[in-house]
Coordinates of C-alpha atoms and ligand atoms in Angstrom, one line a residue:
M244 CA 140.3 159.4 95.8
K245 CA 139.1 156.2 97.4
I246 CA 136.1 154.3 96.3
T247 CA 134.5 151.1 97.3
L248 CA 132.0 148.9 95.6
G249 CA 130.3 148.3 98.9
G250 CA 132.5 145.5 99.9
S251 CA 132.1 142.0 98.5
V252 CA 129.7 140.1 100.7
L253 CA 129.7 136.5 99.8
G254 CA 129.9 135.2 103.2
L255 CA 129.9 132.1 105.3
A256 CA 127.9 130.0 102.8
I257 CA 130.8 129.9 100.4
G258 CA 133.4 129.9 103.1
A259 CA 131.9 126.8 104.6
A260 CA 131.6 125.1 101.2
F261 CA 135.4 125.1 101.0
A262 CA 135.6 122.1 103.3
A263 CA 134.9 120.2 100.1
G264 CA 137.4 122.2 98.0
S265 CA 141.0 121.5 97.4
T266 CA 144.1 123.4 98.7
V267 CA 147.6 122.6 97.6
A268 CA 150.5 124.2 99.5
F269 CA 153.2 126.2 97.6
A270 CA 156.8 125.7 98.5
Q271 CA 157.4 129.2 99.8
E272 CA 153.8 129.7 100.9
P273 CA 153.4 131.3 104.4
T274 CA 151.2 129.5 106.9
L275 CA 148.4 130.4 109.3
S276 CA 146.9 128.4 112.1
P277 CA 143.6 126.6 111.1
D278 CA 141.5 129.1 113.0
A279 CA 143.3 132.2 111.6
K280 CA 143.1 130.7 108.1
E281 CA 139.4 130.0 108.4
Q282 CA 138.8 133.6 109.6
A283 CA 140.9 135.1 106.8
K284 CA 139.2 132.9 104.2
N285 CA 135.7 134.2 105.3
I286 CA 136.9 137.8 105.3
Y287 CA 138.3 137.3 101.8
F288 CA 135.0 136.0 100.5
Q289 CA 133.0 138.6 102.3
R290 CA 135.0 141.6 101.4
C291 CA 137.4 140.9 98.5
A292 CA 136.1 138.2 96.1
G293 CA 133.6 140.5 94.4
C294 CA 136.3 142.6 92.9
H295 CA 139.3 140.2 92.9
G296 CA 137.6 137.0 92.0
V297 CA 137.3 133.7 94.0
L298 CA 140.4 132.4 92.3
R299 CA 142.0 135.8 92.7
K300 CA 142.7 136.2 89.0
G301 CA 141.6 139.9 89.2
A302 CA 138.7 141.8 87.6
T303 CA 137.8 145.3 88.9
G304 CA 140.5 144.6 91.5
K305 CA 144.0 143.4 90.8
N306 CA 145.3 139.8 90.5
L307 CA 146.0 138.5 94.0
E308 CA 147.5 135.1 93.2
P309 CA 150.7 134.2 95.1
T310 CA 152.7 134.2 91.8
W311 CA 151.6 134.9 88.3
S312 CA 153.2 135.4 84.9
R313 CA 151.8 136.9 81.7
T314 CA 153.0 136.8 78.1
D315 CA 151.9 139.7 75.9
K316 CA 151.3 139.6 72.1
D317 CA 155.0 140.4 71.5
G318 CA 156.2 137.5 73.7
K319 CA 157.2 139.8 76.6
V320 CA 156.8 138.0 79.9
T321 CA 155.8 139.9 83.1
E322 CA 155.8 138.3 86.5
G323 CA 154.3 139.3 89.8
G324 CA 152.2 138.0 92.7
T325 CA 151.4 138.6 96.3
I326 CA 154.5 136.7 97.6
K327 CA 156.6 139.2 95.7
L328 CA 154.7 142.1 97.2
G329 CA 155.3 140.7 100.6
Q330 CA 153.6 140.9 104.0
D331 CA 154.4 144.5 104.9
R332 CA 153.3 146.0 101.6
L333 CA 150.1 143.9 101.5
E334 CA 149.2 144.9 105.1
K335 CA 149.7 148.6 104.1
I336 CA 147.5 148.3 101.0
I337 CA 144.7 146.6 103.0
T338 CA 145.0 149.2 105.8
L339 CA 145.2 152.3 103.7
G340 CA 143.6 151.4 100.3
T341 CA 145.1 152.5 97.0
D342 CA 144.8 155.4 94.6
G343 CA 143.5 152.9 92.1
G344 CA 140.2 152.8 93.9
M345 CA 140.6 150.2 96.6
V346 CA 139.0 151.3 99.9
N347 CA 140.9 151.4 103.2
F348 CA 140.0 148.6 105.5
D349 CA 141.5 150.0 108.8
D350 CA 138.0 151.1 109.9
I351 CA 136.4 147.7 109.1
L352 CA 139.0 145.1 110.0
S353 CA 141.2 144.8 113.2
K354 CA 145.0 144.9 112.9
D355 CA 145.1 141.1 113.4
E356 CA 142.5 140.5 110.8
I357 CA 144.5 142.6 108.3
K358 CA 147.7 140.8 109.2
N359 CA 146.1 137.3 108.7
L360 CA 144.4 138.4 105.4
A361 CA 147.7 139.7 104.1
T362 CA 149.2 136.2 104.8
Y363 CA 146.2 134.4 103.5
I364 CA 146.4 136.0 100.1
Q365 CA 150.0 134.8 99.8
M366 CA 148.7 131.2 100.1
K367 CA 147.4 129.3 97.2
P368 CA 143.7 130.2 96.5
D369 CA 141.1 127.8 97.9
V370 CA 139.0 126.3 95.1
P371 CA 135.3 126.0 96.1
P372 CA 133.4 123.0 94.9
E373 CA 131.4 122.8 91.7
W374 CA 127.6 123.1 91.8
G375 CA 125.9 121.0 89.2
M376 CA 122.4 119.4 88.7
K377 CA 122.8 117.0 91.6
E378 CA 123.5 119.9 94.1
M379 CA 120.8 122.1 92.5
M380 CA 118.1 119.3 92.7
A381 CA 119.1 118.7 96.3
N382 CA 118.7 122.4 97.0
W383 CA 115.4 123.1 95.1
K384 CA 112.2 123.5 97.0
V385 CA 108.7 124.1 95.9
I386 CA 106.9 125.5 98.9
V387 CA 103.5 126.1 97.2
P388 CA 103.1 124.0 94.0
P389 CA 101.5 125.8 91.0
D390 CA 98.2 123.9 91.3
Q391 CA 97.8 125.1 94.9
R392 CA 98.5 128.7 94.1
P393 CA 95.6 131.2 93.8
K394 CA 93.8 131.4 90.5
K395 CA 93.4 135.1 90.8
Q396 CA 94.8 138.0 92.8
M397 CA 93.7 137.3 96.4
N398 CA 94.6 140.7 97.9
K399 CA 93.6 144.3 97.2
Y400 CA 97.1 145.7 96.6
N401 CA 97.8 147.7 93.5
L402 CA 100.4 145.2 92.4
N403 CA 101.8 147.5 89.7
N404 CA 103.1 149.9 92.3
I405 CA 104.6 147.5 94.9
F406 CA 108.3 147.9 95.6
S407 CA 110.6 145.0 96.4
V408 CA 113.3 146.5 98.6
T409 CA 116.6 144.8 99.3
L410 CA 117.3 144.7 103.0
R411 CA 120.9 143.8 102.3
D412 CA 122.3 142.8 105.7
A413 CA 119.1 141.2 106.9
G414 CA 118.9 138.7 104.0
K415 CA 115.3 139.8 103.4
V416 CA 113.3 141.9 101.0
A417 CA 110.6 144.3 102.2
L418 CA 107.5 144.4 100.0
I419 CA 106.1 147.9 100.2
D420 CA 102.8 149.1 99.0
G421 CA 103.7 152.1 96.8
D422 CA 100.3 153.7 97.3
T423 CA 100.0 153.6 101.1
K424 CA 103.8 153.4 101.8
Q425 CA 103.1 150.5 104.3
I426 CA 105.3 147.5 104.5
I427 CA 103.2 144.5 103.3
S428 CA 105.7 142.0 104.6
T429 CA 109.4 141.3 104.9
V430 CA 110.3 138.1 103.2
K431 CA 113.3 135.9 104.0
T432 CA 115.6 135.5 101.0
G433 CA 119.3 134.8 100.3
Y434 CA 122.3 136.0 102.2
A435 CA 123.3 139.6 101.5
V436 CA 120.4 139.7 99.0
H437 CA 121.2 141.7 95.9
I438 CA 118.5 142.4 93.2
S439 CA 114.8 141.6 92.4
R440 CA 113.4 141.1 88.9
L441 CA 109.9 140.5 87.7
S442 CA 108.1 137.9 85.6
Y443 CA 106.6 139.4 82.5
S444 CA 103.1 139.0 83.8
G445 CA 104.1 141.0 86.9
R446 CA 102.8 138.2 89.2
Y447 CA 106.2 136.8 90.4
I448 CA 109.2 138.5 91.9
Y449 CA 112.5 136.7 91.6
V450 CA 115.1 137.7 94.2
I451 CA 118.8 136.7 94.1
G452 CA 121.0 136.5 97.2
R453 CA 124.8 136.5 97.0
D454 CA 124.8 132.9 98.3
G455 CA 123.0 131.9 95.1
L456 CA 119.6 131.4 96.7
T457 CA 116.9 132.4 94.3
S458 CA 113.5 133.1 95.8
M459 CA 110.3 133.3 93.9
I460 CA 107.5 135.4 95.5
D461 CA 103.9 135.1 94.4
L462 CA 102.2 138.5 94.5
W463 CA 98.7 137.0 94.0
M464 CA 98.7 135.4 97.5
E465 CA 96.7 137.1 100.2
K466 CA 100.0 137.8 101.9
P467 CA 102.7 137.6 99.2
A468 CA 105.2 134.9 100.1
V469 CA 108.0 132.7 98.7
V470 CA 106.5 129.8 96.7
A471 CA 109.7 128.3 95.4
E472 CA 113.5 128.4 96.0
L473 CA 116.6 127.2 94.2
K474 CA 120.2 127.5 95.4
A475 CA 121.6 128.1 92.0
G476 CA 125.3 128.3 93.0
L477 CA 127.5 129.5 95.8
D478 CA 127.9 133.1 94.8
A479 CA 125.5 135.0 92.5
R480 CA 124.4 138.5 91.4
S481 CA 121.8 138.2 88.6
V482 CA 118.4 136.8 87.7
D483 CA 115.8 137.5 85.0
S484 CA 112.7 135.9 83.4
S485 CA 111.7 135.2 79.8
K486 CA 109.8 138.2 78.4
F487 CA 109.2 137.4 74.7
K488 CA 105.6 136.9 73.5
G489 CA 104.6 133.4 74.1
Y490 CA 107.2 132.8 76.7
E491 CA 105.9 135.0 79.4
D492 CA 106.7 133.5 82.9
K493 CA 108.0 130.3 81.2
Y494 CA 111.6 130.4 82.1
V495 CA 114.0 132.0 84.6
I496 CA 117.7 132.4 84.2
V497 CA 120.1 132.7 87.1
G498 CA 123.7 133.8 86.6
T499 CA 126.4 132.9 89.1
Y500 CA 129.8 134.2 90.0
W501 CA 130.7 130.7 91.5
P502 CA 130.7 128.4 89.8
P503 CA 130.9 130.5 86.7
Q504 CA 127.8 129.4 84.9
Y505 CA 124.2 130.1 84.3
V506 CA 121.1 127.9 84.9
V507 CA 117.8 128.0 83.0
T508 CA 114.9 127.0 85.2
D509 CA 111.2 126.5 85.0
G510 CA 109.5 129.9 85.5
E511 CA 106.7 128.6 87.7
T512 CA 108.8 126.3 90.0
L513 CA 112.5 127.2 89.6
K514 CA 113.2 123.6 88.7
P515 CA 116.6 123.6 87.0
I516 CA 116.5 122.6 83.4
K517 CA 119.9 123.4 81.9
I518 CA 123.2 124.5 83.3
V519 CA 125.7 126.2 81.0
S520 CA 129.3 126.8 82.0
T521 CA 130.9 130.1 81.1
R522 CA 134.5 129.0 81.5
G523 CA 136.6 129.5 78.4
M524 CA 138.9 131.9 76.5
T525 CA 139.1 135.6 77.1
L526 CA 139.1 138.2 74.4
E527 CA 142.9 137.8 74.3
G528 CA 142.6 134.1 73.8
E529 CA 143.7 133.0 77.3
Y530 CA 141.9 130.3 79.2
H531 CA 140.1 131.7 82.2
P532 CA 138.7 129.4 84.9
E533 CA 136.4 131.9 86.5
P534 CA 134.4 134.1 83.9
R535 CA 131.6 135.3 86.1
V536 CA 128.1 136.1 85.0
A537 CA 127.4 139.8 85.6
S538 CA 124.2 141.5 84.4
I539 CA 121.4 139.6 82.5
V540 CA 118.5 141.3 80.7
S541 CA 115.6 139.8 78.9
S542 CA 114.8 140.9 75.3
Q543 CA 111.2 141.7 74.4
I544 CA 111.9 141.6 70.7
K545 CA 113.3 138.1 70.5
P546 CA 113.2 135.0 72.7
E547 CA 116.7 135.9 74.1
W548 CA 118.6 136.8 77.2
V549 CA 121.6 139.1 77.1
V550 CA 124.2 137.5 79.4
N551 CA 127.3 139.5 80.2
I552 CA 130.4 137.6 81.1
K553 CA 132.7 139.7 83.2
E554 CA 136.2 138.2 82.8
T555 CA 136.0 137.2 79.1
G556 CA 134.5 140.5 78.0
Q557 CA 132.0 138.5 75.9
I558 CA 128.3 139.2 75.7
L559 CA 126.1 136.1 75.0
L560 CA 122.7 136.3 73.3
V561 CA 121.1 133.1 74.6
D562 CA 118.1 132.0 72.5
Y563 CA 115.7 130.1 74.8
S564 CA 113.2 129.1 72.1
D565 CA 114.8 125.6 72.0
I566 CA 116.5 124.8 75.2
K567 CA 117.6 121.4 74.1
N568 CA 119.4 122.8 71.1
L569 CA 120.5 126.0 72.7
K570 CA 121.8 128.6 70.3
T571 CA 124.1 131.3 71.6
T572 CA 125.6 134.3 69.8
T573 CA 128.9 135.3 71.3
I574 CA 129.8 138.9 70.9
D575 CA 133.3 140.2 71.7
S576 CA 133.3 143.5 73.6
A577 CA 135.7 144.6 76.4
K578 CA 136.6 143.7 80.0
F579 CA 135.3 143.6 82.7
L580 CA 131.5 143.6 82.0
H581 CA 129.3 144.6 84.9
D582 CA 125.9 146.3 84.8
G583 CA 123.8 147.9 82.1
G584 CA 120.3 148.7 80.6
W585 CA 118.2 149.0 77.5
D586 CA 117.9 152.1 75.3
S587 CA 114.4 153.5 75.1
T588 CA 113.5 151.4 72.1
K589 CA 114.7 148.2 73.9
R590 CA 116.6 147.2 70.8
Y591 CA 120.0 148.2 72.0
F592 CA 121.6 147.1 75.3
L593 CA 124.3 149.2 76.8
V594 CA 126.7 147.6 79.3
A595 CA 129.6 148.9 81.3
A596 CA 133.0 147.3 80.7
N597 CA 134.0 149.2 83.8
A598 CA 137.7 148.4 84.1
S599 CA 138.2 149.4 80.4
N600 CA 136.3 152.7 80.9
K601 CA 134.0 151.8 78.1
I602 CA 130.3 151.2 77.4
A603 CA 129.6 148.3 75.0
V604 CA 126.5 148.7 72.8
V605 CA 124.8 145.5 71.5
D606 CA 122.3 145.6 68.7
T607 CA 120.0 142.7 69.8
K608 CA 118.0 142.9 66.5
E609 CA 121.1 142.3 64.4
G610 CA 122.8 140.2 67.0
K611 CA 126.1 142.1 66.9
L612 CA 128.2 144.8 68.6
A613 CA 127.0 148.3 67.5
A614 CA 129.8 150.2 69.2
L615 CA 132.3 150.4 72.0
V616 CA 132.1 153.9 73.5
D617 CA 135.1 155.4 75.5
T618 CA 134.0 157.1 78.7
K619 CA 135.5 158.6 81.8
K620 CA 136.7 156.3 84.6
I621 CA 134.6 153.3 85.8
P622 CA 131.2 153.8 84.3
H623 CA 128.5 152.4 86.6
P624 CA 125.1 152.7 85.1
G625 CA 122.9 150.4 87.1
R626 CA 120.3 150.2 84.4
G627 CA 121.0 153.7 83.2
A628 CA 118.5 156.4 82.3
N629 CA 116.8 157.2 79.0
F630 CA 115.5 160.7 78.0
N631 CA 115.2 163.1 75.1
H632 CA 118.0 165.5 75.1
P633 CA 116.8 169.0 74.0
K634 CA 119.7 169.2 71.4
F635 CA 120.8 165.6 70.7
G636 CA 117.6 163.6 70.8
P637 CA 117.3 160.3 72.6
V638 CA 120.2 159.6 75.0
W639 CA 121.1 157.1 77.6
A640 CA 122.9 158.2 80.8
T641 CA 125.5 156.5 83.0
G642 CA 127.2 157.8 86.1
H643 CA 130.8 156.9 87.1
L644 CA 132.4 155.5 90.2
G645 CA 135.7 157.0 89.1
D646 CA 134.9 160.5 87.8
A647 CA 132.7 163.5 88.6
V648 CA 130.5 163.3 85.5
V649 CA 127.3 161.8 84.2
T650 CA 127.9 160.7 80.6
L651 CA 125.2 161.0 78.0
I652 CA 125.4 158.7 75.0
G653 CA 123.3 159.3 71.8
T654 CA 121.1 156.2 71.1
D655 CA 119.2 157.1 67.9
P656 CA 121.2 155.9 64.8
E657 CA 118.2 156.6 62.6
K658 CA 117.2 160.2 63.2
H659 CA 120.4 161.4 65.1
K660 CA 123.0 159.5 63.2
D661 CA 125.9 161.8 64.0
Q662 CA 125.3 161.5 67.7
A663 CA 124.6 157.7 67.8
W664 CA 126.9 155.8 70.2
K665 CA 129.0 158.9 70.9
V666 CA 129.4 160.8 74.2
V667 CA 127.3 163.9 73.4
E668 CA 127.6 165.6 76.8
E669 CA 129.2 165.1 80.2
L670 CA 127.1 166.6 83.1
K671 CA 129.3 167.7 86.0
V672 CA 128.5 166.4 89.5
P673 CA 130.3 167.5 92.7
G674 CA 132.5 164.3 92.9
A675 CA 133.0 160.7 91.9
G676 CA 131.3 157.8 93.6
N677 CA 128.1 157.5 91.7
L678 CA 126.3 154.2 91.6
F679 CA 122.8 154.9 90.1
V680 CA 121.0 157.5 87.9
K681 CA 117.3 157.5 87.3
T682 CA 114.6 159.3 85.3
H683 CA 111.1 158.3 84.0
P684 CA 109.4 158.9 80.6
K685 CA 106.9 161.2 82.5
S686 CA 109.6 163.1 84.3
K687 CA 111.7 166.2 83.6
N688 CA 114.3 165.3 86.2
L689 CA 117.4 163.2 86.3
W690 CA 118.3 162.0 89.9
V691 CA 121.9 161.1 90.7
D692 CA 123.3 159.5 93.8
L693 CA 127.0 159.6 95.0
P694 CA 127.1 157.1 97.8
Q695 CA 130.7 156.1 97.3
N696 CA 132.0 159.7 97.6
P697 CA 134.2 160.1 100.7
E698 CA 132.6 163.4 101.7
K699 CA 129.7 162.9 104.1
D700 CA 127.7 165.9 102.8
I701 CA 127.9 164.5 99.2
A702 CA 127.3 160.8 100.0
E703 CA 124.2 161.8 102.1
S704 CA 122.8 163.9 99.2
L705 CA 121.0 163.5 95.9
F706 CA 121.7 165.6 92.9
V707 CA 118.9 166.5 90.5
F708 CA 119.3 167.8 87.0
D709 CA 116.6 169.7 85.1
L710 CA 116.2 167.9 81.8
N711 CA 114.8 171.1 80.2
D712 CA 118.0 173.0 81.0
L713 CA 121.0 170.8 81.4
S714 CA 123.3 173.8 81.5
K715 CA 122.1 174.4 85.1
A716 CA 124.1 172.8 87.9
P717 CA 122.2 170.0 89.7
E718 CA 120.2 170.8 92.8
Q719 CA 121.8 169.2 95.9
I720 CA 119.2 167.7 98.3
N721 CA 120.7 166.5 101.6
V722 CA 118.5 163.5 102.2
A723 CA 120.0 162.5 105.5
K724 CA 119.1 165.9 107.0
L725 CA 115.5 165.8 105.6
S726 CA 114.9 162.3 106.8
G727 CA 114.6 163.1 110.5
L728 CA 116.9 160.2 111.4
P729 CA 119.3 160.9 114.3
E730 CA 122.6 162.4 113.3
S731 CA 125.5 159.9 113.3
K732 CA 129.2 160.1 112.7
A733 CA 129.0 157.3 110.2
I734 CA 127.8 158.2 106.7
K735 CA 124.3 157.3 105.8
R736 CA 124.7 156.6 102.1
V737 CA 122.0 157.8 99.8
V738 CA 121.6 155.1 97.2
H739 CA 119.4 153.9 94.2
P740 CA 116.7 156.4 93.2
E741 CA 113.7 154.5 91.8
Y742 CA 110.4 155.8 90.4
N743 CA 106.9 154.7 91.4
A744 CA 104.6 153.3 88.6
A745 CA 103.0 156.6 87.8
G746 CA 106.4 158.3 87.5
D747 CA 105.6 161.1 89.9
E748 CA 107.5 160.0 93.0
V749 CA 111.2 159.1 93.5
W750 CA 112.1 156.7 96.3
V751 CA 115.7 156.6 97.6
S752 CA 117.4 154.5 100.3
L753 CA 119.2 156.1 103.2
W754 CA 121.6 153.2 103.8
A755 CA 123.0 153.3 107.4
G756 CA 125.0 150.6 109.3
K757 CA 123.3 147.3 110.3
T758 CA 122.7 148.4 113.8
E759 CA 121.6 152.0 113.0
P760 CA 118.2 153.2 111.8
S761 CA 117.9 153.4 108.0
A762 CA 115.0 154.7 105.9
I763 CA 113.5 155.1 102.5
V764 CA 112.7 158.7 101.6
V765 CA 110.0 159.4 99.1
F766 CA 110.2 162.6 97.0
D767 CA 107.6 164.3 94.9
D768 CA 109.3 164.3 91.5
K769 CA 107.8 167.7 90.4
T770 CA 108.5 169.7 93.6
R771 CA 111.5 167.7 94.7
K772 CA 110.1 167.9 98.2
V773 CA 109.9 165.1 100.7
K774 CA 106.5 163.4 100.7
T775 CA 107.1 160.5 103.2
V776 CA 109.9 159.0 105.2
I777 CA 109.4 155.2 105.5
K778 CA 111.0 154.1 108.8
D779 CA 110.6 150.8 110.6
P780 CA 112.6 148.6 112.9
E781 CA 112.6 146.0 110.0
M782 CA 114.2 148.6 107.6
I783 CA 117.7 147.2 108.0
T784 CA 120.2 148.4 105.4
P785 CA 117.8 149.1 102.5
T786 CA 119.6 149.4 99.2
G787 CA 118.0 148.5 95.8
K788 CA 114.3 149.1 95.3
F789 CA 112.5 147.5 92.4
N790 CA 109.1 148.9 91.4
V791 CA 107.0 146.1 89.9
N792 CA 105.7 148.1 86.9
N793 CA 109.1 149.7 86.0
T794 CA 111.0 146.5 86.5
Q795 CA 108.5 144.3 84.6
H796 CA 108.5 146.7 81.6
D797 CA 112.2 147.9 81.8
I798 CA 111.2 151.5 82.3
Y799 CA 114.1 153.7 83.2
Ligands
DHE229 FE1 125.5 145.3 92.7 C1 123.2 145.5 90.0 C2 127.4 143.1 90.9 C3 128.0 145.6 95.0 C4 123.4 147.2 94.6 N1 125.4 144.5 90.8 C5 124.3 144.7 89.9 C6 124.6 143.9 88.7 C7 125.8 143.2 89.0 C8 126.3 143.6 90.3 C9 126.5 142.2 88.1 C10 123.7 143.8 87.5 C11 122.6 142.8 87.7 C12 121.7 142.6 86.6 O1 121.2 143.7 86.0 O2 121.4 141.5 86.1 N2 127.4 144.5 92.9 C13 128.0 143.7 92.1 C14 129.3 143.3 92.5 O3 130.0 142.4 92.0 C15 129.6 144.2 93.6 C16 130.5 145.3 93.0 C17 130.4 143.7 94.8 C18 129.8 142.4 95.4 O4 130.6 141.7 96.0 O5 128.6 142.2 95.4 C19 128.2 144.8 93.9 N3 125.7 146.2 94.5 C20 126.8 146.2 95.3 C21 126.5 146.9 96.5 O6 127.3 147.1 97.5 C22 125.2 147.6 96.4 C23 125.4 149.1 96.2 C24 124.3 147.4 97.6 C25 123.7 146.1 97.7 O7 122.5 145.9 97.9 O8 124.5 145.1 97.7 C26 124.7 147.0 95.1 N4 123.7 146.2 92.4 C27 123.0 146.9 93.3 C28 121.7 147.2 92.8 C29 121.6 146.8 91.5 C30 122.9 146.1 91.2 C31 120.6 148.1 93.5 C32 120.4 146.8 90.5 C33 120.3 148.2 89.9 C34 119.0 148.4 89.1 O9 118.5 149.5 89.1 O10 118.6 147.4 88.4

């Protein structure tokens, strides 16, 4: 089975930044012409760095350094590297993919591009420049200062039910009125834009691009628009705001992949306040130069963010009540941390250590690890889904990229002690390749996508479980067929179900190629029938959708 994480799209921004980086030649290092090297470098950062790391130390993907050696606890030394693997083998892997989960690139890259990429990864990794306060201040813009912003909501939109929709390859988000299904505006954001998060008041949307550009949108304006921007780094995936009582809308935190660090900013202007590096020792006590910031969530029971560090396997509880004397609790869990969500009480945070096939559970009240739960291969929860299981009580669900199940984990240590932090059930789905699962407190359905499944019919469908009777197989709904979009040979991936504020509609993206029509298909949650198909020439590669109310209050 072959799976892809959608391809790392970091892009030209970081590629160009390498002009200022350093490159030292290895004795046996192969060479490329300057043009070929430049092209291969950009491909590496667009397609490979997300999984293998900028410095190629490996994470979800394997280590791709020219040479490496590792010493285990018993002193045994293992050596390897891309030079040892050699040009032919590397070209074959890139062309055909691997059983370990790497996608084949022969339908994305030309033969020459594959050849040059195989050579490039035998050369010493380029080291991008650092990005500190000087660079951030030079790349911080307040477009509308707080005192010139509206004092009250100047439009008639039902702000609670607006969706911020990632238009991935357009570098924009579409703000869609959830009541009328009309696009309010498309707003220019960062390159290969990734996720949106809300300020606790629900007024501001914070959007993060893979190029580190953080955009702040004011929903009170007559036509909501970007009021501040900060380029927080060269490669990023996560952003959140301060949500604890008394700190609403006060701070924003942006986590970056490169440089590996997080920055705390002012919540009204994005002015950087404090930058904290995440470089340091792994769980095994080895120095890692690139521990990237993966998911970040904001606690509502303490003035804290939960910051998940991918390569070290450590979960940081960052207390923002005193930024000058920043207190951080460091919790050891497992590698490589990726995405996750709260349980229904919002006391426990569950995060996927995807390459270890584990879910780590943090008790944010006590500030410690509650459990490490073994699961099937490559859990990928998104934010997960919370519901009351008829037999086991409160559970949190995650899908898997690497297995054909949805895992249910008990989350109630008080009233369902025997089930707490245990896998209580695995719901069967028709294949691997899940990215997101979703339900809502008012719903009796669990919606599951399988966009990374190689079968067209599966990747173009949603699978819906009845929460009243989980013994029933999920209903398959072929979204592509129902959408009315023209048939195409290429797969239109169904991705990221998201509820509206009332919890009676499910919105899902039909993610086609950049030059083909895509759409958002809206289902009635009760009847599971299509209500509306949102199509528009601006609807280019829609992926994540973030409903204001549900994102603001962490409802999932
Ligand atoms: Fe994401 C969440 C990282 C590829 C859509 N993705 C996350 C989070 C991380 C992450 C760390 C958690 C953020 C948080 O909660 O603070 N994603 C990565 C990658 O490193 C990866 C694998 C490769 C890359 O180079 O970017 C990757 N992600 C993708 C895609 O290809 C997806 C499917 C389409 C897209 O828009 O890029 C994608 N990721 C998403 C979405 C979420 C997300 C929609 C938020 C889910 C939610 O419901 O909150």
